[in-house]
Coordinates of C-alpha atoms and ligand atoms in Angstrom, one line a residue:
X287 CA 99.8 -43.0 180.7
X288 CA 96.6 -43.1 182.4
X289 CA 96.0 -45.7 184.8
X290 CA 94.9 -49.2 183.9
X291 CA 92.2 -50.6 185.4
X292 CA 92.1 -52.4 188.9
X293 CA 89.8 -54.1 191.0
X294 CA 89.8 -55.2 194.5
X295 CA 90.4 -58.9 195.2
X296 CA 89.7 -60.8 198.7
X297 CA 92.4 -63.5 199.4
X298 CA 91.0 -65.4 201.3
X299 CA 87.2 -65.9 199.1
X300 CA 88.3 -64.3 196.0
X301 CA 85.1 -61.8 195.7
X302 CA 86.3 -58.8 193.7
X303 CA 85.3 -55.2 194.7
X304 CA 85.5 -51.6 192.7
X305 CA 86.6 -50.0 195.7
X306 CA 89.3 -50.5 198.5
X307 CA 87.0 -51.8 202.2
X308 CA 88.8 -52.8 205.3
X309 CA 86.8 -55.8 205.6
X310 CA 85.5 -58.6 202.9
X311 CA 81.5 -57.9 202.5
X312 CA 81.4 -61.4 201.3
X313 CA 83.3 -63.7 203.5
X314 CA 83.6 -60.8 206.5
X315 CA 87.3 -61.2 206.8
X316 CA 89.4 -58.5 207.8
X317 CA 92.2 -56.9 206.1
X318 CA 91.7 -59.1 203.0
X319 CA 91.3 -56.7 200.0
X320 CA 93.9 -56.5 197.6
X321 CA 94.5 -54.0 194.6
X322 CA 95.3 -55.9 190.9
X323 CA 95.1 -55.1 187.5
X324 CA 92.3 -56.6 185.2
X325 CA 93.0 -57.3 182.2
X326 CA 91.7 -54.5 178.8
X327 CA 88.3 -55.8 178.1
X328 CA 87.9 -57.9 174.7
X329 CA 85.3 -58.3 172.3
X330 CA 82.8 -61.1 172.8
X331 CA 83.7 -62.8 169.9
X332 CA 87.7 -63.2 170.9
X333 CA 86.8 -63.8 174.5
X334 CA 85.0 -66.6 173.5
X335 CA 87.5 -67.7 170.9
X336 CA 90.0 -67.4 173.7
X337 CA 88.0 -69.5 176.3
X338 CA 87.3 -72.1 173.8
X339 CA 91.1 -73.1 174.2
X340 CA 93.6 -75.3 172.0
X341 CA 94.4 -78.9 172.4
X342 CA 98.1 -80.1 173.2
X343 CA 99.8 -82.9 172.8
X344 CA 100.6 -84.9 176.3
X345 CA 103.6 -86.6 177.3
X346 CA 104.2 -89.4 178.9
X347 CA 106.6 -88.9 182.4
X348 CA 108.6 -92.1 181.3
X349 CA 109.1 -89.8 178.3
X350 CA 110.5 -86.3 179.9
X351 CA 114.2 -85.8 179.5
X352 CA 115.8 -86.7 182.9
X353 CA 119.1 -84.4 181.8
X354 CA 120.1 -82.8 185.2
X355 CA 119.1 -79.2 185.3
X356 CA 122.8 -77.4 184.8
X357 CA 123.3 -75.5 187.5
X358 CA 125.7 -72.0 187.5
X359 CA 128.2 -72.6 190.7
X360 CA 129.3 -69.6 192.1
X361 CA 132.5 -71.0 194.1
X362 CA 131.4 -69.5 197.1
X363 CA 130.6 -72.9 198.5
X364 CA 128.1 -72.9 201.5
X365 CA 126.0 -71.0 198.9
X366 CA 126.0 -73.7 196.4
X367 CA 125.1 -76.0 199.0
X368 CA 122.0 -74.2 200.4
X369 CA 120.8 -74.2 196.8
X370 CA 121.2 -77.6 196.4
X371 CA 124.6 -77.1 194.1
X372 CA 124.2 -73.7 192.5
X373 CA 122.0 -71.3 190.8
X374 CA 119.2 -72.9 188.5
X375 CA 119.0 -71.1 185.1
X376 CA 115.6 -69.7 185.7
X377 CA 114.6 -70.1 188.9
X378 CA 113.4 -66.8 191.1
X379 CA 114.3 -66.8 194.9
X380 CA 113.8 -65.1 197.5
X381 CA 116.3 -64.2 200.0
X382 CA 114.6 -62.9 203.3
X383 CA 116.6 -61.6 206.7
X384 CA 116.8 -58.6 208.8
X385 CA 118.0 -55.4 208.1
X386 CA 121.8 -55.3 207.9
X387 CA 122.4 -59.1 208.6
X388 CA 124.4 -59.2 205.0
X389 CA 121.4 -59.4 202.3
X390 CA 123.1 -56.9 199.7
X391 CA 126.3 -57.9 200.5
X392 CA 126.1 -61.8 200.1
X393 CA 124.1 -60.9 196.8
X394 CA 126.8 -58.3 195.6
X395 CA 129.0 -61.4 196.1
X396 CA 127.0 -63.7 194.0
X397 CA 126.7 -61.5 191.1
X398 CA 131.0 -60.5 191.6
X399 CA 131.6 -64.2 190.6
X400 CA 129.1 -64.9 188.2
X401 CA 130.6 -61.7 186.3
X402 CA 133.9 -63.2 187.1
X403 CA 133.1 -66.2 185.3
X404 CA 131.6 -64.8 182.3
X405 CA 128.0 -64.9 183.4
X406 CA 126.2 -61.3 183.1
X407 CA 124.7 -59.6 185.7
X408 CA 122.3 -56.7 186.6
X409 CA 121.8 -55.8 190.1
X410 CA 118.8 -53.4 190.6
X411 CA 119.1 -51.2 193.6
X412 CA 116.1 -49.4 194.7
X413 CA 117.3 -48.5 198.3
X414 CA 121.1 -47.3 198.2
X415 CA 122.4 -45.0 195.7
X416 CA 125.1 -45.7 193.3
X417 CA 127.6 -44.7 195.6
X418 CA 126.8 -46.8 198.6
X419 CA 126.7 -50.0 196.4
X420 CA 130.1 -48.9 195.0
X421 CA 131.7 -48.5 198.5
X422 CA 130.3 -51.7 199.4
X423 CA 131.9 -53.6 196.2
X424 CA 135.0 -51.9 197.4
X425 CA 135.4 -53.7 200.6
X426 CA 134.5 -57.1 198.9
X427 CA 137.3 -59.9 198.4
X428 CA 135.9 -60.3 195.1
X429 CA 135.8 -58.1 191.9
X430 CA 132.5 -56.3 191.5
X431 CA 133.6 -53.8 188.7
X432 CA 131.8 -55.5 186.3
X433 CA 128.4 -55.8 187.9
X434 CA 126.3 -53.7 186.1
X435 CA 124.0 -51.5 188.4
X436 CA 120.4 -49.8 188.1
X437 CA 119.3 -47.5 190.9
X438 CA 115.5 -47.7 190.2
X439 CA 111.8 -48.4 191.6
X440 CA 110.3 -48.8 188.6
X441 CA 109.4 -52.3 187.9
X442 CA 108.7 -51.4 184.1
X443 CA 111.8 -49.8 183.6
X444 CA 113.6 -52.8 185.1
X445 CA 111.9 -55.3 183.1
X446 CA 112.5 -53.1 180.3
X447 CA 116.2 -52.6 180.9
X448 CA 116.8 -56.3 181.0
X449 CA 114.9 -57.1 178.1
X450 CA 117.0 -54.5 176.3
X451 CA 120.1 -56.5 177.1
X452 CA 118.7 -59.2 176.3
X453 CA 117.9 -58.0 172.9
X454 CA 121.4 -56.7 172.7
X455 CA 123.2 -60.1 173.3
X456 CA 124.4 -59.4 176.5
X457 CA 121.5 -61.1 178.7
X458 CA 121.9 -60.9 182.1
X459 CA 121.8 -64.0 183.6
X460 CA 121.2 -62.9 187.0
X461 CA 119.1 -59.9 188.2
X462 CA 119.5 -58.9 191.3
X463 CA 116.5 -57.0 193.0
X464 CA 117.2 -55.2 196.2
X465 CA 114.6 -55.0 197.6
X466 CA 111.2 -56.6 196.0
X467 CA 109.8 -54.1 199.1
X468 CA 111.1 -51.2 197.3
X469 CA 110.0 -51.8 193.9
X470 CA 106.3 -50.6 192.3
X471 CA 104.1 -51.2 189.5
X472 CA 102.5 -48.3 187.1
X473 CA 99.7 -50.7 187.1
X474 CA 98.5 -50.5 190.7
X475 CA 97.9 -47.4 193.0
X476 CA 99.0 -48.4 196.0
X477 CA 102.4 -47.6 197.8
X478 CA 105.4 -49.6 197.2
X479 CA 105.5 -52.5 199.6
X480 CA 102.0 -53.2 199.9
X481 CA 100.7 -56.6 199.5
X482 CA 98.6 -56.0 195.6
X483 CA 102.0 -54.5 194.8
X484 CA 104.5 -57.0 196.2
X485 CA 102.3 -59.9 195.1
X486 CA 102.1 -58.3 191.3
X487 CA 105.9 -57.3 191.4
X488 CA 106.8 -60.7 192.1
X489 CA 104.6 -62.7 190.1
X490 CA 105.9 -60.2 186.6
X491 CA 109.4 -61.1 187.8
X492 CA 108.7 -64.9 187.9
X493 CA 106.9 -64.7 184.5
X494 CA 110.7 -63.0 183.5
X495 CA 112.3 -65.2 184.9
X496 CA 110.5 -68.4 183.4
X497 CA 110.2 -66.8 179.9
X498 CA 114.2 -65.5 179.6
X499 CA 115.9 -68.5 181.4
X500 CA 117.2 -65.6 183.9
X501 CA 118.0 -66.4 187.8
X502 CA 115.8 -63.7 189.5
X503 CA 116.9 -63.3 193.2
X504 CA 115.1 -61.1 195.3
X505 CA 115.7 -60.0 198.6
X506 CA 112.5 -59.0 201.3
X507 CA 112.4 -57.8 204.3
X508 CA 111.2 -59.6 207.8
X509 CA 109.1 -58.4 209.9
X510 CA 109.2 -58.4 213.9
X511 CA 107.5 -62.0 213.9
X512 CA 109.7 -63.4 211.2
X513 CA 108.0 -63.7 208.3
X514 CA 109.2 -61.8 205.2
X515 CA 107.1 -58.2 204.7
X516 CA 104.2 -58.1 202.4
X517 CA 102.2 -61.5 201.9
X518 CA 103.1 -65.0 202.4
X519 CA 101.8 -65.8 198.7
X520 CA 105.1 -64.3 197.6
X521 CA 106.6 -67.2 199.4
X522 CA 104.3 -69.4 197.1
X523 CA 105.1 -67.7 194.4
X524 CA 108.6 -68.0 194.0
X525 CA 110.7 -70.8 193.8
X526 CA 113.3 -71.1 196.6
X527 CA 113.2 -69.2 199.8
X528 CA 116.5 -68.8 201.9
X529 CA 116.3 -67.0 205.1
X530 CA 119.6 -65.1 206.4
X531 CA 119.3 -65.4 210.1
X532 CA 122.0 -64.5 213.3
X533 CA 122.8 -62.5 215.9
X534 CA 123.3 -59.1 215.1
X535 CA 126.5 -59.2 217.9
X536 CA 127.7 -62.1 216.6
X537 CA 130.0 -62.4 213.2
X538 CA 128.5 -65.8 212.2
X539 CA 125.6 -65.8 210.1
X540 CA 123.2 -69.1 209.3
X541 CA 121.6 -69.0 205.6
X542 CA 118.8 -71.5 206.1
X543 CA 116.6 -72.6 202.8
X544 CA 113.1 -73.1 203.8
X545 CA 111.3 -74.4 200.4
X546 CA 113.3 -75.2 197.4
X547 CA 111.9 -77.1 194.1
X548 CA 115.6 -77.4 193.4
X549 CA 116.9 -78.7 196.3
X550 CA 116.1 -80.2 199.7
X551 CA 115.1 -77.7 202.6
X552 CA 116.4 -77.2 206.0
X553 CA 119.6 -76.9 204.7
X554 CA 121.9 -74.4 206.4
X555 CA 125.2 -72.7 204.9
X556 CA 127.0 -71.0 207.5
X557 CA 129.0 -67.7 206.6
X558 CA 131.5 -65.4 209.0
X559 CA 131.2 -61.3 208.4
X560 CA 134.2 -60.1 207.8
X561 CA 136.5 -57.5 206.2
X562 CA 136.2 -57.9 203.1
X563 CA 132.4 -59.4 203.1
X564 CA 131.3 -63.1 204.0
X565 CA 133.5 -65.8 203.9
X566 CA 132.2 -69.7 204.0
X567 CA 132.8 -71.2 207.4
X568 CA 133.8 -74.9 206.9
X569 CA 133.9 -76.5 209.9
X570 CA 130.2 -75.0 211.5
X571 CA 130.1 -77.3 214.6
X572 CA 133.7 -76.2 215.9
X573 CA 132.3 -72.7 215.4
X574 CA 129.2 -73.7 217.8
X575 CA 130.7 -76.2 220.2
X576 CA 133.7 -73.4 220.6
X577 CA 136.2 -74.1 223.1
X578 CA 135.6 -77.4 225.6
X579 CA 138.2 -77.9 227.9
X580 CA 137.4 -76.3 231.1
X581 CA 133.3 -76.6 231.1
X582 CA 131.2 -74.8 234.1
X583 CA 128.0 -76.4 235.5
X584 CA 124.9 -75.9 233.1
X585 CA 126.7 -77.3 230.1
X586 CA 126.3 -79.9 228.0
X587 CA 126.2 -80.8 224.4
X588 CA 123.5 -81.9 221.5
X589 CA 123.7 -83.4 217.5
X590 CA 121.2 -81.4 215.5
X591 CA 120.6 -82.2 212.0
X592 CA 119.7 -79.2 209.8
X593 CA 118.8 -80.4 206.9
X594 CA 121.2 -83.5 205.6
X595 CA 123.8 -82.4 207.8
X596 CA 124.6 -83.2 211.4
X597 CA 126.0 -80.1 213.7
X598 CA 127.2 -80.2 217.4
X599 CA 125.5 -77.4 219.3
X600 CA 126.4 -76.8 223.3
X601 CA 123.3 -76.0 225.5
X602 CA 124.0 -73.7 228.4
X603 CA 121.7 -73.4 231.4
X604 CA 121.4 -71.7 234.5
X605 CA 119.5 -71.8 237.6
X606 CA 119.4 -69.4 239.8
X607 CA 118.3 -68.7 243.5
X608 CA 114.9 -66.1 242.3
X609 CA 114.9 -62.5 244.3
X610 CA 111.1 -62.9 244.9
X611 CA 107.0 -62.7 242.5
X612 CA 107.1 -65.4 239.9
X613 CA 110.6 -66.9 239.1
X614 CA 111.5 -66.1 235.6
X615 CA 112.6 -68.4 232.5
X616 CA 114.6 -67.4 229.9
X617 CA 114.7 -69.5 226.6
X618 CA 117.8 -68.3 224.0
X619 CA 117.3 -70.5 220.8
X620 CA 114.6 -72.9 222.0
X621 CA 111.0 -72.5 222.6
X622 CA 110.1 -70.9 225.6
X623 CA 107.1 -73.4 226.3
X624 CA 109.5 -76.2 225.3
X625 CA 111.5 -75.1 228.4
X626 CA 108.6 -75.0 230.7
X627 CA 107.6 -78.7 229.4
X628 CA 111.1 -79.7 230.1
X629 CA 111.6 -78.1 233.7
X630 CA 107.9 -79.9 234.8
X631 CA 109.3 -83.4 233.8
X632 CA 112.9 -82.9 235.4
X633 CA 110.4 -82.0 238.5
X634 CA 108.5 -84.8 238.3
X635 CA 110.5 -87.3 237.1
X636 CA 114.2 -86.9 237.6
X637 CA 113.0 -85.2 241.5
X638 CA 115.0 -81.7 240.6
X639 CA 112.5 -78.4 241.6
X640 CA 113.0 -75.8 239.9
X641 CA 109.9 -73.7 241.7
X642 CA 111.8 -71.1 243.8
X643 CA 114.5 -71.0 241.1
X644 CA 115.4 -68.4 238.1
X645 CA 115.7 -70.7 235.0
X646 CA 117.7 -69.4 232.1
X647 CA 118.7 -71.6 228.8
X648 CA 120.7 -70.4 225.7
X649 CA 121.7 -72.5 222.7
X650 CA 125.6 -71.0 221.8
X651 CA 126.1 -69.1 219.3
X652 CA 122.5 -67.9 218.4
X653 CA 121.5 -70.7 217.1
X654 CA 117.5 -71.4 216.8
X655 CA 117.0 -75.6 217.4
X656 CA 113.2 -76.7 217.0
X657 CA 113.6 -80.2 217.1
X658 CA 113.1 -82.3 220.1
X659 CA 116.5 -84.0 220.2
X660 CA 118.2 -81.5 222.1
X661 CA 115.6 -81.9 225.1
X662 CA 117.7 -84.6 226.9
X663 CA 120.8 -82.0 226.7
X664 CA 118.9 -79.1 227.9
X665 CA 117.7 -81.3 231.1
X666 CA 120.6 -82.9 232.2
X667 CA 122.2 -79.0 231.5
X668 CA 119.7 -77.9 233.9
X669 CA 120.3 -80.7 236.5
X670 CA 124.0 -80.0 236.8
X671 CA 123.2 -76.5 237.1
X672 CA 120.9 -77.2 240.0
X673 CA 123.4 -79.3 241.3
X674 CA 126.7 -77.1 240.1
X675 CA 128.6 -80.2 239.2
X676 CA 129.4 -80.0 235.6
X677 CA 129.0 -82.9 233.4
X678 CA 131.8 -84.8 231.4
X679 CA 133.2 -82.3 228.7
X680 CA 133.1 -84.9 226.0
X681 CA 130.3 -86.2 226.6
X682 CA 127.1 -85.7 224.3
X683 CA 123.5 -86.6 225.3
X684 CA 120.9 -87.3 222.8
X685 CA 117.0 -88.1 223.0
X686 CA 114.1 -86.6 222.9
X687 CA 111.7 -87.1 226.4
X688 CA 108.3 -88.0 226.8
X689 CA 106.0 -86.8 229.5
X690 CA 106.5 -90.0 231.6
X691 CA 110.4 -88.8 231.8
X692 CA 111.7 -91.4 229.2
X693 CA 114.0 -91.3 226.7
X694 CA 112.8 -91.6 222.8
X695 CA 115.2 -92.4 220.0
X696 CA 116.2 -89.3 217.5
X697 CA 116.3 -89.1 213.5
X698 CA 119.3 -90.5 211.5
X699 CA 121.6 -91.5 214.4
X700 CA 124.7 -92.3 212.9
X701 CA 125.1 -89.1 210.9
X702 CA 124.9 -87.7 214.1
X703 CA 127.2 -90.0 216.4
X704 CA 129.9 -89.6 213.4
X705 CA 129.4 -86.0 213.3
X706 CA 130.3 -85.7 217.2
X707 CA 133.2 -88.5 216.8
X708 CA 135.0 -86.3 214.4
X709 CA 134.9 -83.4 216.9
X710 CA 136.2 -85.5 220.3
X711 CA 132.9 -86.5 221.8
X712 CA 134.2 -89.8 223.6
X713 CA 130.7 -90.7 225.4
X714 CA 127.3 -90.4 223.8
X715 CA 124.1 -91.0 225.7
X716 CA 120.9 -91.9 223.8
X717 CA 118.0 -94.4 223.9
X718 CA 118.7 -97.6 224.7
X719 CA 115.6 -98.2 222.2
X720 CA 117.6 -97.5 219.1
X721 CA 121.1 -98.6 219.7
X722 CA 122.8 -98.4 216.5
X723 CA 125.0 -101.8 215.8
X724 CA 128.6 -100.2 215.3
X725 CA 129.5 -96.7 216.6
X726 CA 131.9 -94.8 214.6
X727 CA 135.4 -94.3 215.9
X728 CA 136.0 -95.3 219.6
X729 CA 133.0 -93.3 220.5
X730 CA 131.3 -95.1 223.6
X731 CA 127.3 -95.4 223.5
X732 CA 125.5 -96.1 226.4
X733 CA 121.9 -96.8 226.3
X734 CA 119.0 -95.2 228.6
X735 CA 116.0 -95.8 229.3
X736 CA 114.6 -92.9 231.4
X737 CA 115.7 -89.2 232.6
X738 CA 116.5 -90.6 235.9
X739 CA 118.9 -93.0 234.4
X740 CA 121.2 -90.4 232.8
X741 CA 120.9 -88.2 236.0
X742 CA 122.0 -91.0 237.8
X743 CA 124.6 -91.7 235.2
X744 CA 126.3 -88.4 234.8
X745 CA 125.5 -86.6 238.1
X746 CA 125.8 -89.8 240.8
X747 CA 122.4 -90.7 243.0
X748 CA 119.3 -88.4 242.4
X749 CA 118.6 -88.2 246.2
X750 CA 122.3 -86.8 246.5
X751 CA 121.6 -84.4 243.7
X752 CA 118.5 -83.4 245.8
X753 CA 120.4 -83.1 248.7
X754 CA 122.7 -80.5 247.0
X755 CA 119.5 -78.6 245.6
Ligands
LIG1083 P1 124.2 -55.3 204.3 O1 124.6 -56.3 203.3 O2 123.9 -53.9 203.8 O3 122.9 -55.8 205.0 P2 121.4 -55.9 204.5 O4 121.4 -55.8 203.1 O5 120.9 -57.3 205.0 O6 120.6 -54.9 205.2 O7 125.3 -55.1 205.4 C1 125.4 -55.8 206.6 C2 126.4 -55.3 207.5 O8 127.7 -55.9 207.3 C3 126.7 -53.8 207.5 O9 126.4 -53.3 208.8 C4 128.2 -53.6 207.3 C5 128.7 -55.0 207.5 N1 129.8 -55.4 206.6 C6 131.0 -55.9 207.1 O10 131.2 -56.1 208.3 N2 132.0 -56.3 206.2 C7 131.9 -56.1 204.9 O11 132.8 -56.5 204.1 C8 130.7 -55.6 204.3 C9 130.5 -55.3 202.9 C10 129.7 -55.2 205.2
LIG1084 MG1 120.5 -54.2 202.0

């Protein structure tokens, strides 16, 4: 076949170009240029016709059937929740995560139960042979046998293949493509995995996926700086886009959905590697608050919501007499200029130096926290690491702090204060601002006002602390 025709496309201005140029010559951005097919040239007369276009009949929204969207459940239930209660007939989404976090294998898993429950399935593997996919369905808990697998590149043959089952009566109603990196178009030149061909790859598969009523889930590859490989359209493009996050070391893993037209985002579904692939973990904040009895200096614990769910993290810090040059600090699961905001103000305000000391702070459990709420945990963690007194085990501090060292109220308290009365927390210490009326269980709130107030609170006097220091 000989090649279609292409042109060269800046994203940022949209100039086109015959040829391939490292920079735009119309807007001068760098790096810009992007390969895609034009479409066979038409006769005046039809383009014409075409442009002209046809009138439609409009609808009124009163009018649109509000029938919920079915959804297929797969059973394997943190999943379900991530997506906002199971696969949407039609949707396309991208699952993005490191290599060898559990990608193919959560994916394998998907497509075992759908086939288990009556739902065809085509999973199209274009970086493992037949054989590696096989051993890994072999160490599943669940029955893969009947997941039908193509080992090809070729996103023409794929389509191809699926319309053919389609055509047959045997649609699949999942298709599986591992990974979108891997796959190429007859209709571009470039390499596999650039952006023209990810970007066209993706945007054929949607059009599949809109036009058959097939769930198209495609898995991508991050990069060193997080995002997935290729462009960010192709997080426009699609529908969903979950991220599989963790430590490598650790067996837990965190599937996080950051954009979903299906479902709210931020939601987390929180899986254990095991054996025989991953299972749901039910209970994620026993996993992350682990073990509480006998807790060391530097400890102390935070609510987090992620997403519409409330989950008890423990923040560990430790300070550190520094050998000698600039003292260093450490940030494990928070930002590191978060930290260095945080240290100033216990400085300042709560009368703790930290300048001659080695400052290290690590959320458990690899998890990443970006919201401000955990900042009054990470201080007074700090504080009775500086001082080596550890504060009460079932105690849980919550607030955000301004520069002027006081305490600001957080988002949906009570989900969060009955979150940590389920799991023991006896003692919770938040802004004396937002109080809520009734706390759940015989969970004890005491209001503060500033940082020196809780340090005072949990640690005894701050010029005793000092002393200590
Ligand atoms: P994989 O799904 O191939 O990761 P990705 O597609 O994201 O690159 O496999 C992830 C890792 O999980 C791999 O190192 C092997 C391990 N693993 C288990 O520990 N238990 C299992 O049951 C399976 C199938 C894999
Ligand atoms: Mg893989």
């Amino acid at each position: 076949m000989a090649k279609a025709k292409t042109v060269h496309r800046c994203t940022d201005c949209g100039a086109t170009f015959p040829r391939w140029a490292g920079r735009c010559e119309s807007c001068q951005a760098w790096g810009t240029l992007v390969e895609e097919p034009v479409a066979a040239p038409t006769s005046k007369r039809t383009a014409a016709r075409q442009a002209a276009g046809r009138a439609l009949p409009t609808v009124a929204l009163g009018a649109v059937s509000a029938a919920e969207t079915p959804r297929w459940r797969t059973g394997l239930a943190e999943f379900d929740f991530v997506l906002g209660g199971g696969i949407v007939p039609g949707s396309m989404v991208l699952v993005g995560g490191e290599p060898g976090i559990g990608k193919s294998t959560l994916l394998l898993q998907v497509a075992a139960r759908l086939e288990a429950a009556g739902q065809g399935t085509l999973y199209v593997s274009g970086e493992e042979s037949a054989l590696q996919v096989r051993l890994r369905a072999e160490r599943l808990a669940e029955d893969a046998r009947g997941v039908s697998l193509l080992t090809e590149t070729s996103l023409e043959t794929i389509l191809a293949t699926a319309a053919e089952r389609l055509a047959s009566g045997q649609p699949p109603r999942l298709l599986v493509i591992d990974s979108i990196q891997t796959v190429h178009t007859d209709l571009l030149e470039g390499a596999p995995g650039n952006v023209g061909q990810v970007r066209e790859c993706a945007a054929r598969l949607m059009r599949f996926a809109k036009e058959t009523g097939t769930a198209v889930f495609v898995i991508g590859h991050v990069t060193k700086g997080g995002g997935i490989a290729g462009p960010k359209t192709l997080e426009h493009i699609v529908d969903t886009v979950l991220y599989f996050e963790g430590d490598g070391t650790l067996d837990h893993r965190v599937l996080r959905a950051t954009k979903n037209r299906f479902g709210s985002v931020d939601e987390i579904g929180v899986f254990r590697m095991a054996g025989t692939g991953l299972e749901p973990v039910e209970n994620p904040s026993a996993l992350f608050l682990g073990d509480r009895r006998d807790v060391a200096s530097g400890s102390a614990v935070c609510a987090l919501m992620e997403g519409t769910r409330p989950l008890l993290v423990e923040v560990q810090a430790l300070a550190a007499r520094a050998g000698f040059g600039t003292p260093q600090r450490v940030a494990n699961g928070i930002d590191a200029r978060r930290l260095a905001l945080l240290l100033a103000v216990l400085d300042k305000r709560g009368g703790f130096s930290c300048a001659q000391l080695d400052v290290f702070c690590n959320v458990v459990g690899g998890m990443r926290v970006q919201e401000p709420s955990v900042d009054l945990a990470v201080v007074t963690a700090l504080a009775s690491s500086i001082v080596d007194r550890p504060l009460p085990a079932d105690a849980m501090f919550l607030g955000e702090l301004g520069l002027g060292g006081e305490v600001r109220p957080v988002s949906q308290i009570e989900r969060r204060l009955a979150e940590a009365a389920k799991l023991g927390i006896t003692t919770a210490y938040l802004s004396d601002r937002a109080m809520p009326r009734r706390a759940p269980g015989d969970l004890h709130l005491v209001g503060v006002r500033s940082l020196a107030d809780v340090l005072q609170r949990t640690l005894g006097p701050a010029a005793d602390a000092r002393g200590a220091a």
